[in-house]
N, C-alpha and C. Protein backbone atom coordinates (compact mmCIF):
# COMPACT_ATOMS: atom_id res chain seq x y z
N ILE A 1 20.11 -4.00 -7.44
CA ILE A 1 18.75 -4.01 -7.98
C ILE A 1 17.87 -3.04 -7.21
N ILE A 2 17.99 -3.04 -5.88
CA ILE A 2 17.16 -2.15 -5.08
C ILE A 2 17.47 -0.69 -5.38
N THR A 3 18.74 -0.34 -5.50
CA THR A 3 19.11 1.03 -5.83
C THR A 3 18.57 1.43 -7.19
N PHE A 4 18.62 0.54 -8.14
CA PHE A 4 18.10 0.81 -9.48
C PHE A 4 16.59 1.08 -9.42
N VAL A 5 15.89 0.29 -8.65
CA VAL A 5 14.45 0.44 -8.54
C VAL A 5 14.09 1.72 -7.79
N LEU A 6 14.83 2.03 -6.72
CA LEU A 6 14.53 3.22 -5.93
C LEU A 6 14.73 4.50 -6.72
N VAL A 7 15.66 4.53 -7.64
CA VAL A 7 15.86 5.71 -8.48
C VAL A 7 14.62 5.96 -9.33
N ASP A 8 14.07 4.91 -9.89
CA ASP A 8 12.86 5.04 -10.72
C ASP A 8 11.61 5.23 -9.87
N PHE A 9 11.67 4.88 -8.61
CA PHE A 9 10.50 4.98 -7.74
C PHE A 9 10.07 6.43 -7.57
N SER A 10 11.02 7.37 -7.54
CA SER A 10 10.66 8.79 -7.40
C SER A 10 9.85 9.27 -8.60
N GLU A 11 10.13 8.74 -9.78
CA GLU A 11 9.35 9.08 -10.96
C GLU A 11 7.92 8.56 -10.84
N ILE A 12 7.76 7.38 -10.26
CA ILE A 12 6.44 6.81 -10.06
C ILE A 12 5.64 7.68 -9.08
N ILE A 13 6.29 8.10 -7.99
CA ILE A 13 5.62 8.96 -7.01
C ILE A 13 5.20 10.27 -7.66
N ASP A 14 6.09 10.87 -8.44
CA ASP A 14 5.74 12.12 -9.14
C ASP A 14 4.57 11.93 -10.09
N PHE A 15 4.55 10.81 -10.80
CA PHE A 15 3.46 10.53 -11.72
C PHE A 15 2.13 10.43 -10.99
N PHE A 16 2.09 9.65 -9.91
CA PHE A 16 0.85 9.50 -9.16
C PHE A 16 0.41 10.82 -8.53
N SER A 17 1.36 11.62 -8.07
CA SER A 17 1.02 12.92 -7.51
C SER A 17 0.40 13.83 -8.55
N SER A 18 0.97 13.86 -9.74
CA SER A 18 0.42 14.71 -10.79
C SER A 18 -0.95 14.22 -11.25
N VAL A 19 -1.14 12.92 -11.35
CA VAL A 19 -2.45 12.37 -11.72
C VAL A 19 -3.48 12.70 -10.64
N GLY A 20 -3.07 12.59 -9.38
CA GLY A 20 -3.97 12.92 -8.29
C GLY A 20 -4.35 14.38 -8.28
N ASN A 21 -3.39 15.25 -8.55
CA ASN A 21 -3.69 16.68 -8.60
C ASN A 21 -4.61 17.02 -9.76
N MET A 22 -4.41 16.38 -10.90
CA MET A 22 -5.29 16.63 -12.05
C MET A 22 -6.70 16.16 -11.77
N GLY A 23 -6.83 15.05 -11.05
CA GLY A 23 -8.14 14.49 -10.76
C GLY A 23 -8.79 15.09 -9.53
N GLY A 24 -8.11 15.99 -8.85
CA GLY A 24 -8.67 16.61 -7.65
C GLY A 24 -8.66 15.70 -6.44
N ILE A 25 -7.81 14.70 -6.45
CA ILE A 25 -7.72 13.78 -5.32
C ILE A 25 -6.77 14.38 -4.29
N SER A 26 -7.18 14.38 -3.04
CA SER A 26 -6.35 14.99 -2.01
C SER A 26 -5.06 14.21 -1.81
N ASN A 27 -4.07 14.92 -1.29
CA ASN A 27 -2.77 14.29 -1.04
C ASN A 27 -2.88 13.19 0.02
N ARG A 28 -3.86 13.31 0.92
CA ARG A 28 -4.06 12.29 1.95
C ARG A 28 -4.39 10.94 1.31
N TRP A 29 -5.27 10.96 0.31
CA TRP A 29 -5.65 9.73 -0.38
C TRP A 29 -4.46 9.17 -1.14
N MET A 30 -3.75 10.03 -1.84
CA MET A 30 -2.60 9.57 -2.63
C MET A 30 -1.51 9.00 -1.73
N LYS A 31 -1.31 9.63 -0.57
CA LYS A 31 -0.31 9.14 0.36
C LYS A 31 -0.68 7.72 0.82
N SER A 32 -1.94 7.51 1.12
CA SER A 32 -2.38 6.18 1.56
C SER A 32 -2.24 5.15 0.45
N ILE A 33 -2.57 5.54 -0.76
CA ILE A 33 -2.44 4.62 -1.89
C ILE A 33 -0.98 4.23 -2.09
N MET A 34 -0.09 5.19 -1.97
CA MET A 34 1.33 4.89 -2.13
C MET A 34 1.84 4.03 -0.97
N GLN A 35 1.35 4.28 0.25
CA GLN A 35 1.76 3.46 1.38
C GLN A 35 1.32 2.01 1.18
N ILE A 36 0.08 1.84 0.80
CA ILE A 36 -0.45 0.49 0.60
C ILE A 36 0.31 -0.23 -0.51
N THR A 37 0.55 0.48 -1.60
CA THR A 37 1.28 -0.12 -2.72
C THR A 37 2.69 -0.51 -2.31
N SER A 38 3.35 0.36 -1.57
CA SER A 38 4.72 0.07 -1.11
C SER A 38 4.75 -1.12 -0.17
N ILE A 39 3.80 -1.15 0.77
CA ILE A 39 3.75 -2.27 1.71
C ILE A 39 3.54 -3.58 0.96
N CYS A 40 2.65 -3.56 0.00
CA CYS A 40 2.36 -4.79 -0.75
C CYS A 40 3.57 -5.26 -1.56
N PHE A 41 4.22 -4.35 -2.27
CA PHE A 41 5.37 -4.74 -3.08
C PHE A 41 6.53 -5.23 -2.21
N LEU A 42 6.88 -4.46 -1.18
CA LEU A 42 8.00 -4.86 -0.33
C LEU A 42 7.66 -6.12 0.45
N GLY A 43 6.42 -6.23 0.89
CA GLY A 43 6.01 -7.42 1.61
C GLY A 43 6.07 -8.66 0.75
N GLN A 44 5.59 -8.53 -0.47
CA GLN A 44 5.63 -9.68 -1.39
C GLN A 44 7.07 -10.09 -1.68
N TRP A 45 7.94 -9.12 -1.78
CA TRP A 45 9.35 -9.41 -2.00
C TRP A 45 9.92 -10.18 -0.81
N GLY A 46 9.61 -9.73 0.42
CA GLY A 46 10.08 -10.42 1.62
C GLY A 46 9.49 -11.82 1.75
N ILE A 47 8.21 -11.95 1.42
CA ILE A 47 7.55 -13.26 1.48
C ILE A 47 8.21 -14.22 0.51
N GLN A 48 8.49 -13.75 -0.69
CA GLN A 48 9.12 -14.63 -1.68
C GLN A 48 10.52 -15.04 -1.26
N LEU A 49 11.25 -14.12 -0.63
CA LEU A 49 12.58 -14.48 -0.12
C LEU A 49 12.48 -15.57 0.94
N CYS A 50 11.51 -15.44 1.84
CA CYS A 50 11.32 -16.47 2.88
C CYS A 50 10.96 -17.81 2.26
N ARG A 51 10.07 -17.79 1.28
CA ARG A 51 9.66 -19.05 0.65
C ARG A 51 10.83 -19.68 -0.10
N ASP A 52 11.64 -18.85 -0.76
CA ASP A 52 12.81 -19.38 -1.46
C ASP A 52 13.79 -20.02 -0.49
N ALA A 53 13.83 -19.50 0.74
CA ALA A 53 14.73 -20.05 1.75
C ALA A 53 14.11 -21.24 2.47
N GLY A 54 12.89 -21.59 2.10
CA GLY A 54 12.23 -22.74 2.72
C GLY A 54 11.53 -22.42 4.03
N GLU A 55 11.37 -21.15 4.34
CA GLU A 55 10.72 -20.73 5.59
C GLU A 55 9.27 -20.34 5.32
N ASN A 56 8.45 -21.33 5.01
CA ASN A 56 7.06 -21.07 4.66
C ASN A 56 6.25 -20.54 5.83
N SER A 57 6.54 -20.96 7.05
CA SER A 57 5.77 -20.49 8.20
C SER A 57 6.02 -19.00 8.44
N ILE A 58 7.26 -18.55 8.27
CA ILE A 58 7.55 -17.12 8.41
C ILE A 58 6.87 -16.35 7.30
N ALA A 59 6.88 -16.89 6.09
CA ALA A 59 6.23 -16.23 4.96
C ALA A 59 4.74 -16.07 5.21
N ASP A 60 4.11 -17.09 5.78
CA ASP A 60 2.68 -17.00 6.08
C ASP A 60 2.40 -15.94 7.13
N LYS A 61 3.26 -15.83 8.13
CA LYS A 61 3.09 -14.81 9.16
C LYS A 61 3.29 -13.41 8.59
N MET A 62 4.24 -13.27 7.70
CA MET A 62 4.46 -11.97 7.04
C MET A 62 3.24 -11.59 6.20
N GLU A 63 2.67 -12.56 5.54
CA GLU A 63 1.50 -12.31 4.71
C GLU A 63 0.34 -11.79 5.56
N THR A 64 0.14 -12.41 6.71
CA THR A 64 -0.91 -11.96 7.62
C THR A 64 -0.61 -10.55 8.14
N ALA A 65 0.63 -10.28 8.48
CA ALA A 65 1.01 -8.96 8.98
C ALA A 65 0.78 -7.88 7.93
N ILE A 66 1.08 -8.19 6.69
CA ILE A 66 0.86 -7.23 5.61
C ILE A 66 -0.62 -6.92 5.44
N LYS A 67 -1.45 -7.94 5.51
CA LYS A 67 -2.89 -7.74 5.40
C LYS A 67 -3.40 -6.86 6.53
N ILE A 68 -2.88 -7.07 7.73
CA ILE A 68 -3.29 -6.25 8.88
C ILE A 68 -2.84 -4.80 8.69
N LEU A 69 -1.61 -4.59 8.21
CA LEU A 69 -1.13 -3.23 7.96
C LEU A 69 -1.99 -2.50 6.94
N VAL A 70 -2.34 -3.18 5.87
CA VAL A 70 -3.18 -2.56 4.84
C VAL A 70 -4.55 -2.23 5.42
N LEU A 71 -5.10 -3.12 6.23
CA LEU A 71 -6.39 -2.86 6.86
C LEU A 71 -6.31 -1.64 7.78
N ILE A 72 -5.23 -1.53 8.54
CA ILE A 72 -5.06 -0.38 9.44
C ILE A 72 -5.02 0.92 8.66
N ILE A 73 -4.32 0.92 7.54
CA ILE A 73 -4.24 2.14 6.72
C ILE A 73 -5.61 2.47 6.13
N CYS A 74 -6.39 1.45 5.80
CA CYS A 74 -7.70 1.66 5.18
C CYS A 74 -8.81 2.01 6.16
N LEU A 75 -8.61 1.79 7.45
CA LEU A 75 -9.68 1.99 8.43
C LEU A 75 -10.32 3.38 8.39
N PRO A 76 -9.54 4.47 8.30
CA PRO A 76 -10.20 5.78 8.24
C PRO A 76 -11.12 5.93 7.02
N TYR A 77 -10.74 5.34 5.91
CA TYR A 77 -11.54 5.45 4.70
C TYR A 77 -12.79 4.57 4.79
N ILE A 78 -12.65 3.42 5.41
CA ILE A 78 -13.82 2.56 5.64
C ILE A 78 -14.81 3.28 6.56
N ASN A 79 -14.27 3.93 7.58
CA ASN A 79 -15.12 4.69 8.50
C ASN A 79 -15.85 5.82 7.76
N MET A 80 -15.14 6.51 6.87
CA MET A 80 -15.79 7.58 6.09
C MET A 80 -16.91 7.03 5.23
N LEU A 81 -16.71 5.87 4.63
CA LEU A 81 -17.76 5.27 3.81
C LEU A 81 -18.99 4.93 4.63
N PHE A 82 -18.78 4.39 5.84
CA PHE A 82 -19.92 4.08 6.70
C PHE A 82 -20.64 5.36 7.14
N GLU A 83 -19.88 6.41 7.41
CA GLU A 83 -20.52 7.68 7.80
C GLU A 83 -21.32 8.26 6.63
N MET A 84 -20.78 8.17 5.43
CA MET A 84 -21.51 8.66 4.26
C MET A 84 -22.79 7.85 4.06
N ALA A 85 -22.71 6.55 4.19
CA ALA A 85 -23.89 5.70 4.05
C ALA A 85 -24.91 6.00 5.13
N ASN A 86 -24.45 6.27 6.35
CA ASN A 86 -25.33 6.59 7.44
C ASN A 86 -26.04 7.92 7.22
N ASN A 87 -25.34 8.89 6.63
CA ASN A 87 -25.93 10.19 6.34
C ASN A 87 -26.96 10.13 5.23
N LEU A 88 -26.84 9.16 4.35
CA LEU A 88 -27.82 9.02 3.27
C LEU A 88 -29.16 8.50 3.78
N CYS A 89 -29.14 7.75 4.86
CA CYS A 89 -30.39 7.16 5.39
C CYS A 89 -31.18 8.13 6.22
C-alpha cells in the first residue's frame, strides 16, 4: 500500500509545484506546505496504528509531537506576519 501511494505522491508534488508557480507562490512556501501536509498524513497514520494496537497513551504523545512539529515549521511565517503587522502601524 505504501509503495502504491508513494508512486502517486510524486504526481501530487508536481501538481502543487505547478499550481504554486502559476500563482507566483515561492518554492519556500510550497515546500513548507508539503512538509506540513506530509507530517500530518504520516502522523495520523502512525497515531491510528497505535490506537488500533491499544496504545492510546503513545498515540496521544505522537499527536502532541506532530502539533509541535507543525508549529516549528510555521514559526518563520508567523514571525513574518507579525513583522508585516508591525510595519503597518
